[in-house]
Coordinates of C-alpha atoms in Angstrom, one line a residue:
Chain A
M1 CA 7.8 28.0 -22.5
R2 CA 5.2 30.6 -21.0
I3 CA 2.4 28.2 -18.2
A4 CA -0.3 29.9 -16.6
I5 CA -1.1 29.0 -13.4
L6 CA -4.5 28.0 -11.7
G7 CA -4.8 27.9 -7.7
F8 CA -2.2 29.5 -5.7
G9 CA -2.4 28.4 -2.2
S10 CA 0.6 26.4 -1.2
V11 CA 2.0 24.6 -3.8
G12 CA 0.8 27.4 -6.3
Q13 CA 2.9 29.4 -4.1
G14 CA 5.6 26.5 -3.7
I15 CA 5.8 27.1 -7.7
A16 CA 5.5 30.4 -8.1
R17 CA 8.8 30.7 -5.0
A18 CA 11.2 28.2 -6.5
I19 CA 10.4 29.7 -10.6
L20 CA 12.0 33.4 -8.9
A21 CA 14.2 31.5 -7.5
K22 CA 15.4 29.0 -10.6
N23 CA 15.9 30.0 -13.6
L24 CA 14.0 27.8 -15.5
N25 CA 13.0 29.4 -18.6
I26 CA 9.1 29.6 -17.6
T27 CA 7.2 32.8 -17.9
V28 CA 3.4 33.2 -16.5
T29 CA 1.5 34.4 -18.6
G30 CA -1.7 33.8 -17.0
L31 CA -2.2 33.6 -12.7
A32 CA -5.7 33.0 -10.8
D33 CA -6.7 32.4 -7.6
S34 CA -10.6 31.4 -6.5
R35 CA -11.5 35.1 -6.2
S36 CA -8.8 36.7 -8.9
G37 CA -6.8 36.1 -12.0
V38 CA -4.4 38.5 -13.8
I39 CA -3.3 37.6 -17.6
D40 CA -0.4 38.9 -18.8
A41 CA 1.3 38.4 -22.1
G42 CA 4.3 39.9 -21.1
G43 CA 5.3 38.1 -17.4
I44 CA 3.6 38.0 -14.8
D45 CA 5.7 39.8 -11.6
L46 CA 5.3 37.6 -9.9
A47 CA 7.3 38.8 -6.2
A48 CA 3.9 40.9 -5.9
A49 CA 1.7 38.2 -7.1
L50 CA 3.5 36.7 -4.0
A51 CA 3.5 40.4 -1.8
R52 CA -0.7 40.5 -3.0
K53 CA -1.4 37.3 -1.0
G54 CA 0.8 37.2 1.6
N55 CA -1.1 40.0 3.2
G56 CA -3.6 39.0 2.3
D57 CA -5.9 39.6 -1.0
P58 CA -6.5 38.5 -4.7
C59 CA -2.8 37.8 -6.6
G60 CA -5.2 39.7 -9.5
T61 CA -8.2 41.8 -10.0
P62 CA -11.5 40.8 -8.9
G63 CA -13.0 39.4 -11.5
V64 CA -11.0 37.3 -14.0
S65 CA -12.1 33.8 -13.3
P66 CA -9.7 30.6 -14.2
A67 CA -11.2 29.9 -16.7
D68 CA -11.0 33.2 -19.1
V69 CA -7.5 32.5 -17.5
V70 CA -7.8 28.8 -19.2
A71 CA -9.4 30.3 -22.8
K72 CA -7.3 33.8 -23.9
A73 CA -4.9 33.6 -22.2
D74 CA -1.5 33.1 -23.9
Y75 CA 0.3 30.0 -22.2
D76 CA 2.2 26.3 -23.8
V77 CA 1.7 25.1 -20.0
L78 CA -2.0 25.4 -18.6
V79 CA -0.6 24.1 -14.1
E80 CA -3.3 23.4 -12.6
V81 CA -2.8 23.7 -8.7
T82 CA -5.9 24.1 -7.0
P83 CA -8.2 22.1 -4.0
T84 CA -9.3 18.6 -5.2
N85 CA -12.7 17.7 -5.3
V86 CA -13.2 13.9 -5.3
E87 CA -17.0 13.9 -5.8
T88 CA -17.1 15.5 -9.2
A89 CA -13.1 16.4 -10.0
E90 CA -14.7 20.3 -10.8
P91 CA -14.1 22.4 -11.3
A92 CA -10.4 21.5 -12.1
L93 CA -12.4 19.3 -14.9
G94 CA -13.5 21.3 -16.7
H95 CA -10.3 23.6 -16.7
I96 CA -8.2 21.1 -18.0
R97 CA -10.5 19.9 -20.8
G98 CA -10.9 23.4 -21.6
A99 CA -6.7 23.6 -22.0
L100 CA -6.0 20.6 -23.7
R101 CA -8.9 22.0 -26.8
R102 CA -7.2 25.4 -27.3
H103 CA -3.8 22.0 -27.7
K104 CA -2.1 23.3 -24.6
H105 CA -0.4 21.0 -22.3
V106 CA -1.3 20.0 -18.8
V107 CA 0.6 19.6 -15.9
T108 CA -1.5 19.3 -12.5
S109 CA -0.9 18.3 -9.3
N110 CA -4.7 17.5 -8.6
K111 CA -5.8 14.0 -8.1
G112 CA -9.6 14.7 -8.7
P113 CA -9.5 15.0 -13.0
I114 CA -7.3 12.0 -12.5
A115 CA -8.8 8.9 -10.1
L116 CA -12.5 10.7 -11.9
A117 CA -11.1 11.1 -15.9
Y118 CA -8.2 9.1 -17.2
P119 CA -8.7 7.9 -19.9
E120 CA -10.7 11.0 -21.0
L121 CA -8.1 13.4 -20.4
R122 CA -4.9 11.4 -22.3
S123 CA -7.6 10.9 -25.3
L124 CA -8.7 14.5 -25.8
A125 CA -4.3 15.0 -24.4
E126 CA -3.7 12.3 -27.7
A127 CA -6.0 14.4 -30.1
N128 CA -5.2 17.9 -29.9
G129 CA -1.0 16.6 -29.8
V130 CA -0.6 17.7 -26.6
V131 CA 0.7 15.9 -23.1
L132 CA -1.2 15.7 -19.7
K133 CA 1.7 14.6 -16.3
Y134 CA 0.3 14.2 -12.8
E135 CA 3.1 13.3 -11.4
A136 CA 2.6 15.8 -7.3
T137 CA -1.2 13.8 -6.9
V138 CA 0.5 10.9 -5.6
C139 CA 3.7 10.7 -2.6
G140 CA 3.6 14.9 -3.2
A141 CA 8.1 14.7 -3.4
I142 CA 8.3 11.2 -5.0
P143 CA 8.4 10.9 -8.3
L144 CA 7.1 7.6 -8.0
I145 CA 5.2 7.5 -11.8
H146 CA 8.7 9.1 -13.8
A147 CA 10.7 6.5 -12.4
I148 CA 7.7 3.1 -13.0
K149 CA 6.7 4.9 -16.4
E150 CA 9.9 6.1 -16.9
G151 CA 13.2 4.2 -14.9
L152 CA 10.9 0.6 -14.7
A153 CA 9.4 0.9 -18.6
G154 CA 9.6 -3.1 -18.9
N155 CA 9.0 -4.9 -15.7
A156 CA 5.8 -6.1 -15.1
I157 CA 4.6 -5.3 -12.7
S158 CA 3.6 -8.2 -9.0
R159 CA 2.7 -5.8 -6.2
L160 CA 3.1 -2.5 -5.2
Y161 CA 2.1 -0.7 -1.5
G162 CA 3.7 1.7 1.2
V163 CA 2.3 4.0 3.5
F164 CA 0.8 7.3 1.1
N165 CA -0.8 9.6 4.1
G166 CA 1.7 11.7 6.0
T167 CA -0.7 12.3 8.4
C168 CA -1.8 9.5 9.7
N169 CA 0.9 8.3 9.6
Y170 CA 2.5 11.2 11.7
I171 CA -0.7 10.4 13.9
L172 CA 0.5 7.1 14.1
T173 CA 4.3 7.5 14.7
R174 CA 2.8 9.5 18.1
M175 CA 1.0 6.8 19.1
A176 CA 4.2 4.7 18.9
A177 CA 6.3 6.5 20.6
E178 CA 4.3 8.1 23.7
G179 CA 1.5 5.7 24.3
L180 CA -0.5 8.4 22.9
T181 CA -5.0 7.5 21.9
Y182 CA -6.0 8.2 18.9
E183 CA -7.6 11.3 19.5
Q184 CA -4.7 12.6 21.4
A185 CA -2.2 11.9 18.1
L186 CA -4.9 13.3 16.0
A187 CA -5.1 17.4 17.2
E188 CA -1.1 17.5 17.5
A189 CA -1.8 16.6 13.6
R190 CA -4.4 19.8 13.4
E191 CA -1.7 22.0 15.5
L192 CA 1.5 20.9 14.3
G193 CA -0.8 21.6 10.8
Y194 CA -0.3 18.6 8.9
A195 CA -4.0 17.3 9.1
E196 CA -7.1 19.5 8.1
A197 CA -10.2 20.5 10.4
D198 CA -12.1 17.9 8.9
P199 CA -9.4 14.5 9.0
T200 CA -11.6 12.2 7.6
Y201 CA -10.6 12.3 3.7
D202 CA -6.9 11.4 5.4
V203 CA -8.2 9.5 8.6
E204 CA -10.5 7.5 6.8
G205 CA -7.5 6.0 3.8
I206 CA -10.0 8.1 1.7
D207 CA -6.7 9.8 0.5
A208 CA -4.5 7.0 0.1
A209 CA -7.5 5.0 -1.5
I210 CA -7.2 8.1 -4.9
K211 CA -4.0 7.4 -5.6
L212 CA -4.8 3.7 -5.2
V213 CA -6.7 4.6 -7.6
I214 CA -4.9 7.0 -9.7
L215 CA -1.7 4.8 -10.1
A216 CA -3.2 1.9 -10.5
N217 CA -5.4 3.5 -13.4
T218 CA -2.4 5.3 -14.7
I219 CA 0.6 3.0 -14.7
L220 CA -1.1 0.3 -14.2
N221 CA -3.7 -0.8 -16.9
M222 CA -6.5 -1.8 -14.6
Q223 CA -9.3 -0.2 -14.8
T224 CA -10.7 1.2 -11.0
T225 CA -13.0 3.8 -9.6
L226 CA -13.0 4.5 -5.7
D227 CA -15.3 2.4 -4.9
D228 CA -13.6 -0.8 -6.0
V229 CA -10.3 0.1 -2.7
E230 CA -10.9 -2.5 0.1
R231 CA -10.3 0.8 2.9
T232 CA -10.0 1.3 6.8
G233 CA -8.9 4.2 7.7
I234 CA -7.0 4.3 11.3
T235 CA -9.8 6.3 13.1
L236 CA -10.2 2.9 15.8
L237 CA -6.8 1.9 16.5
T238 CA -5.7 1.8 19.9
P239 CA -3.0 2.5 21.6
D240 CA -2.9 -0.8 23.4
A241 CA -2.8 -2.3 20.5
L242 CA 0.1 -0.4 19.2
R243 CA 1.8 -2.0 22.6
L244 CA 0.0 -5.4 21.5
A245 CA 2.3 -4.8 17.9
E246 CA 5.5 -3.3 19.3
D247 CA 5.7 -6.2 21.4
Q248 CA 7.2 -8.1 18.6
D249 CA 9.6 -5.1 18.2
C250 CA 6.6 -4.6 14.9
T251 CA 4.4 -2.1 15.0
I252 CA 0.8 -0.3 12.3
R253 CA 0.7 1.1 9.6
L254 CA -1.7 2.1 8.0
I255 CA -0.7 0.5 3.4
G256 CA -2.0 0.8 1.1
E257 CA -1.9 -2.5 -1.6
I258 CA -2.3 -3.4 -5.5
V259 CA -1.6 -6.3 -6.3
P260 CA -2.4 -6.6 -10.4
K261 CA -3.5 -9.6 -11.1
A262 CA -5.5 -10.7 -8.7
G263 CA -7.5 -7.0 -8.8
V264 CA -7.0 -6.4 -5.5
L265 CA -6.9 -2.4 -4.1
R266 CA -6.9 -2.8 0.1
V267 CA -5.6 0.5 2.9
S268 CA -5.9 -1.0 5.5
P269 CA -3.5 -0.4 8.6
R270 CA -0.9 -3.6 8.9
I271 CA 1.6 -5.1 11.2
V272 CA 5.0 -3.7 10.0
G273 CA 7.2 -5.4 11.3
K274 CA 9.8 -2.6 12.2
A275 CA 13.1 -3.1 10.4
H276 CA 11.0 -3.4 7.2
P277 CA 11.7 -0.3 4.8
L278 CA 8.7 1.3 4.9
V279 CA 8.4 2.0 8.5
V280 CA 8.4 5.4 8.0
E281 CA 8.8 8.9 10.7
G282 CA 7.0 12.0 10.8
T283 CA 5.0 13.4 7.9
L284 CA 7.2 10.1 5.6
N285 CA 5.3 9.0 2.4
A286 CA 7.4 5.2 1.2
V287 CA 6.2 3.1 -1.8
T288 CA 7.9 -0.7 -2.6
V289 CA 7.3 -1.3 -5.3
E290 CA 7.9 -5.6 -7.3
T291 CA 9.3 -5.4 -9.9
D292 CA 10.1 -9.5 -12.1
L293 CA 13.4 -7.6 -14.0
A294 CA 14.8 -4.6 -11.6
G295 CA 13.6 -7.0 -8.2
D296 CA 11.6 -4.0 -4.9
L297 CA 12.3 -1.5 -5.3
T298 CA 11.5 1.2 -2.5
F299 CA 11.2 5.8 -2.6
I300 CA 10.9 7.5 0.8
G301 CA 10.0 11.0 0.5
K302 CA 8.1 13.7 1.5
G303 CA 4.3 13.3 0.3
A304 CA 3.3 16.6 1.2
G305 CA 5.2 20.4 1.3
S306 CA 4.4 23.5 -0.4
M307 CA 7.8 23.1 -1.9
E308 CA 8.3 19.4 -2.4
T309 CA 4.7 19.4 -5.2
A310 CA 6.5 21.9 -6.7
S311 CA 9.2 19.6 -7.2
A312 CA 7.6 16.9 -8.3
V313 CA 5.3 19.9 -10.9
I314 CA 8.3 22.0 -11.8
G315 CA 9.7 18.2 -12.8
D316 CA 6.5 17.8 -15.2
L317 CA 6.9 21.2 -16.5
L318 CA 10.3 20.5 -17.9
Y319 CA 9.8 17.9 -18.8
I320 CA 7.7 18.8 -21.4
H321 CA 9.6 21.5 -21.1
D322 CA 12.1 19.4 -22.7
R323 CA 10.6 17.7 -25.3
Y324 CA 7.7 18.7 -26.2
V325 CA 7.7 23.4 -25.9
Q326 CA 10.0 25.1 -28.8
G327 CA 11.7 28.2 -27.7
S328 CA 11.7 30.4 -24.5
Chain W
M1 CA 6.5 -40.5 9.6
K2 CA 7.2 -45.3 10.0
L3 CA 9.1 -46.8 7.0
E4 CA 9.3 -51.2 6.2
M5 CA 11.7 -51.5 3.9
K6 CA 13.7 -54.6 3.1
D7 CA 17.2 -55.8 5.6
R8 CA 19.5 -55.5 3.0
P9 CA 22.2 -52.9 2.1
G10 CA 22.0 -49.7 0.6
Q11 CA 18.7 -49.4 1.5
L12 CA 18.5 -46.6 4.4
V13 CA 20.2 -44.7 1.4
A14 CA 17.1 -45.6 -0.5
A15 CA 14.3 -44.1 1.7
L16 CA 16.6 -41.3 2.5
Q17 CA 17.6 -40.6 -0.8
P18 CA 13.9 -39.0 -2.4
I19 CA 13.5 -36.7 0.6
S20 CA 16.1 -34.1 -0.8
A21 CA 15.5 -35.0 -4.1
V22 CA 11.8 -33.2 -3.9
G23 CA 13.2 -30.4 -0.8
G24 CA 12.8 -32.1 2.8
N25 CA 14.4 -31.7 5.7
I26 CA 15.1 -35.4 7.6
I27 CA 15.5 -34.3 11.6
V28 CA 15.2 -37.4 13.4
V29 CA 15.9 -40.6 12.2
I30 CA 14.7 -44.0 14.2
H31 CA 16.6 -47.0 12.4
Q32 CA 16.0 -50.6 14.1
R33 CA 18.5 -52.8 13.8
E34 CA 15.2 -55.7 14.5
T35 CA 14.0 -57.4 11.7
S36 CA 10.0 -56.6 12.3
T37 CA 8.0 -59.6 10.9
A38 CA 8.9 -62.0 8.5
A39 CA 9.6 -60.6 5.9
E40 CA 12.7 -59.3 7.6
T41 CA 12.2 -55.8 6.8
L42 CA 12.9 -53.3 8.7
D43 CA 10.5 -50.5 10.7
V44 CA 12.7 -46.6 10.3
Q45 CA 11.0 -43.9 11.9
I46 CA 11.3 -40.6 10.6
V47 CA 10.6 -36.6 10.9
L48 CA 10.8 -35.2 8.5
E49 CA 10.5 -31.2 7.0
L50 CA 8.4 -30.9 3.6
P51 CA 7.5 -27.8 1.6
E52 CA 3.9 -27.9 1.4
G53 CA 2.1 -30.0 -1.2
R54 CA 5.3 -32.4 -1.9
L55 CA 3.5 -34.6 0.5
P56 CA 2.4 -36.9 -2.8
S57 CA 5.2 -36.7 -4.9
L58 CA 7.9 -38.4 -2.3
L59 CA 4.6 -41.0 -1.5
E60 CA 5.5 -41.5 -5.1
L61 CA 10.0 -41.8 -4.5
L62 CA 9.6 -44.5 -2.3
R63 CA 7.0 -46.4 -3.3
E64 CA 9.1 -47.3 -6.7
Q65 CA 12.7 -47.5 -4.5
G66 CA 10.3 -50.3 -2.8
V67 CA 10.2 -48.9 0.5
S68 CA 6.9 -48.9 1.7
V69 CA 5.3 -46.6 3.8
V70 CA 3.7 -47.8 7.1
R71 CA 2.9 -45.3 8.7
I72 CA 2.0 -41.1 8.6
G73 CA 1.8 -39.3 11.3
E74 CA 1.3 -36.5 12.3
E75 CA 1.2 -33.5 10.3
R76 CA 2.6 -30.0 13.3
L77 CA 1.5 -26.9 12.1
L78 CA 4.3 -24.9 10.5
Y79 CA 2.3 -21.7 9.1
E80 CA 2.5 -18.5 11.6
C81 CA 0.2 -15.3 11.4
T82 CA 0.6 -12.8 14.8
L83 CA -2.5 -10.1 14.0
I84 CA -4.4 -7.7 16.1
V85 CA -7.8 -7.9 16.6
I86 CA -9.6 -4.0 18.2
G87 CA -12.8 -4.2 19.3
H88 CA -15.7 -5.4 22.5
L89 CA -13.9 -8.9 22.0
M90 CA -14.9 -9.8 25.5
H91 CA -19.1 -8.2 24.6
T92 CA -18.7 -10.4 21.3
D93 CA -17.7 -13.9 22.6
L94 CA -14.1 -14.2 22.5
S95 CA -13.3 -17.4 23.2
D96 CA -16.6 -18.3 20.0
T97 CA -14.6 -16.1 17.5
V98 CA -11.3 -18.0 19.0
D99 CA -13.3 -21.9 18.1
R100 CA -14.3 -20.6 15.3
I101 CA -10.7 -20.6 14.1
D102 CA -9.9 -24.0 15.7
R103 CA -13.4 -25.6 14.4
T104 CA -11.6 -26.1 11.3
G105 CA -8.9 -28.4 11.6
S106 CA -6.4 -27.1 10.6
A107 CA -5.6 -24.0 12.2
E108 CA -5.8 -23.4 16.1
V109 CA -5.0 -20.4 18.0
T110 CA -2.1 -20.9 20.2
G111 CA -1.9 -17.3 21.6
L112 CA -3.6 -14.6 22.8
S113 CA -2.5 -11.6 24.4
L114 CA -5.0 -9.0 25.7
A115 CA -5.4 -5.6 26.6
M116 CA -8.8 -3.5 28.0
P117 CA -8.2 -0.5 29.4
A118 CA -12.1 -0.2 31.4
I119 CA -15.1 -1.7 30.9
N120 CA -16.6 0.1 27.5
S121 CA -14.0 1.0 25.9
P122 CA -12.2 -1.2 23.1
S123 CA -10.4 -4.2 24.5
S124 CA -7.4 -4.8 21.9
A125 CA -6.0 -8.7 21.0
R126 CA -3.3 -10.1 19.8
I127 CA -3.9 -14.0 18.5
T128 CA -1.4 -15.7 16.4
I129 CA -2.5 -19.1 14.6
R130 CA -0.6 -21.4 13.3
S131 CA -1.5 -23.4 10.4
T132 CA -0.6 -26.6 8.4
T133 CA -0.3 -24.5 5.2
R134 CA -0.6 -21.7 3.6
T135 CA -4.2 -22.5 1.7
E136 CA -5.6 -23.4 5.4
M137 CA -3.8 -19.6 7.2
K138 CA -5.8 -17.9 4.1
K139 CA -8.3 -19.8 4.9
A140 CA -8.1 -19.0 9.1
I141 CA -8.3 -15.2 7.9
G142 CA -10.8 -15.9 5.8
I143 CA -13.0 -17.0 8.9
L144 CA -11.4 -14.3 10.9
R145 CA -11.9 -11.2 8.8
G146 CA -16.3 -13.2 8.8
V147 CA -16.4 -12.9 12.4
A148 CA -15.4 -9.7 12.5
E149 CA -17.2 -8.1 10.3
Q150 CA -20.6 -9.9 11.7
K151 CA -18.7 -8.6 16.0
E152 CA -18.3 -5.1 14.4
L153 CA -14.4 -5.5 15.1
L154 CA -11.7 -4.5 13.1
I155 CA -8.6 -6.6 12.7
I156 CA -4.4 -5.9 11.7
E157 CA -2.8 -7.8 9.7
P158 CA 0.6 -8.3 8.7
L159 CA 1.9 -6.6 5.9
E160 CA 3.4 -10.1 4.3
G161 CA 2.2 -12.6 2.8
A162 CA -0.1 -10.6 1.7

């Protein structure tokens, strides 16, 4: 199977490393980062591309754009792993549309296009006889979308809730364990690379809210936007609040919650009993799904990280490979 | 509740059976042997726990058994919910915040722990609310949310029962 990769940051490089390390029957024929690109129908030397990135160089030839790769490379699946833009979803949205129109399957880790334009993209994929997969957009390594769509097919989901953001979970874990203030815990998360220089997207609950919108729209048949999510972040939490929770054998976690029947989408800090399965430590994610046939299921795993996100992308790629793509 | 029944064999059983029929739990039965009136009836006082909303069907069943309910005592507050509130709690009149819940008559604040780190820093409080029914609890939390919005307080609700 031939793929083109757009985005050669941590996720793109993680995918390249996994392809090099495992015999996955995948050839990369197109590759682009924000500054350069390379198209080679015979297969790109990924080790060399990784080495160039490691030296701080572009991965390919300056002047070759992601749009060129989308339009000209010879591939079965476009892998779109550029950074998320939640306002317009561009330029990823354009890349995905372009590939679908060329009858190419698409796998993405990019939340923007899925949160903002899923119905359109799904119709476009169907009209062109290809599939669009996006497992890596929600909870990194946890195969949540596949588990709900395939493993729990036939179940009615009455509630879905959990810890969707590892950065917030890390901050709350540290505040509870060490009595740190929010500012101290955030500074620590930044030093360790868990939080961005501008942490707004994580700590205000925007990232978790986008994941709720993706789950609501793509697997729960709801039609929602980011504005429909009632959202409270963790910036105002105090060490005292965590201690008061602790006194009752509880703690505080930022919980994203969907109640489909009631139309509830909500991200807010909540008091959770310490023995609850959702009380995971550090940067882990955890999601409980309440179903009618299977009962309650809780999924726990790493929500971010280059290899963890690559795991979700590769899962989608091999799904497509096994069902839709002939030959190698 | 206080019941009045005829002083005949089997009457007490007839009065108690409907309680289990509606899923209730009998805690205390005080059975007075002295006949209370000229009509030779017995007074029985019962303390019981009932699932929410079952009282009307219990009363109906008792009536069918020929047992009259003389008095229904105070409903106890059975539902409990603990929340944490963060903000300038004293500056925004904490007792008014508590009052607004107590004024509902069906829910009340039964516990309060307060931490005030410094005069200009936000304080944190753990508030326990009790109510007679789940609906009343939702109402009380709704009131608290309204107050929080008005007074710019952050409320942290429990995960359960959302």
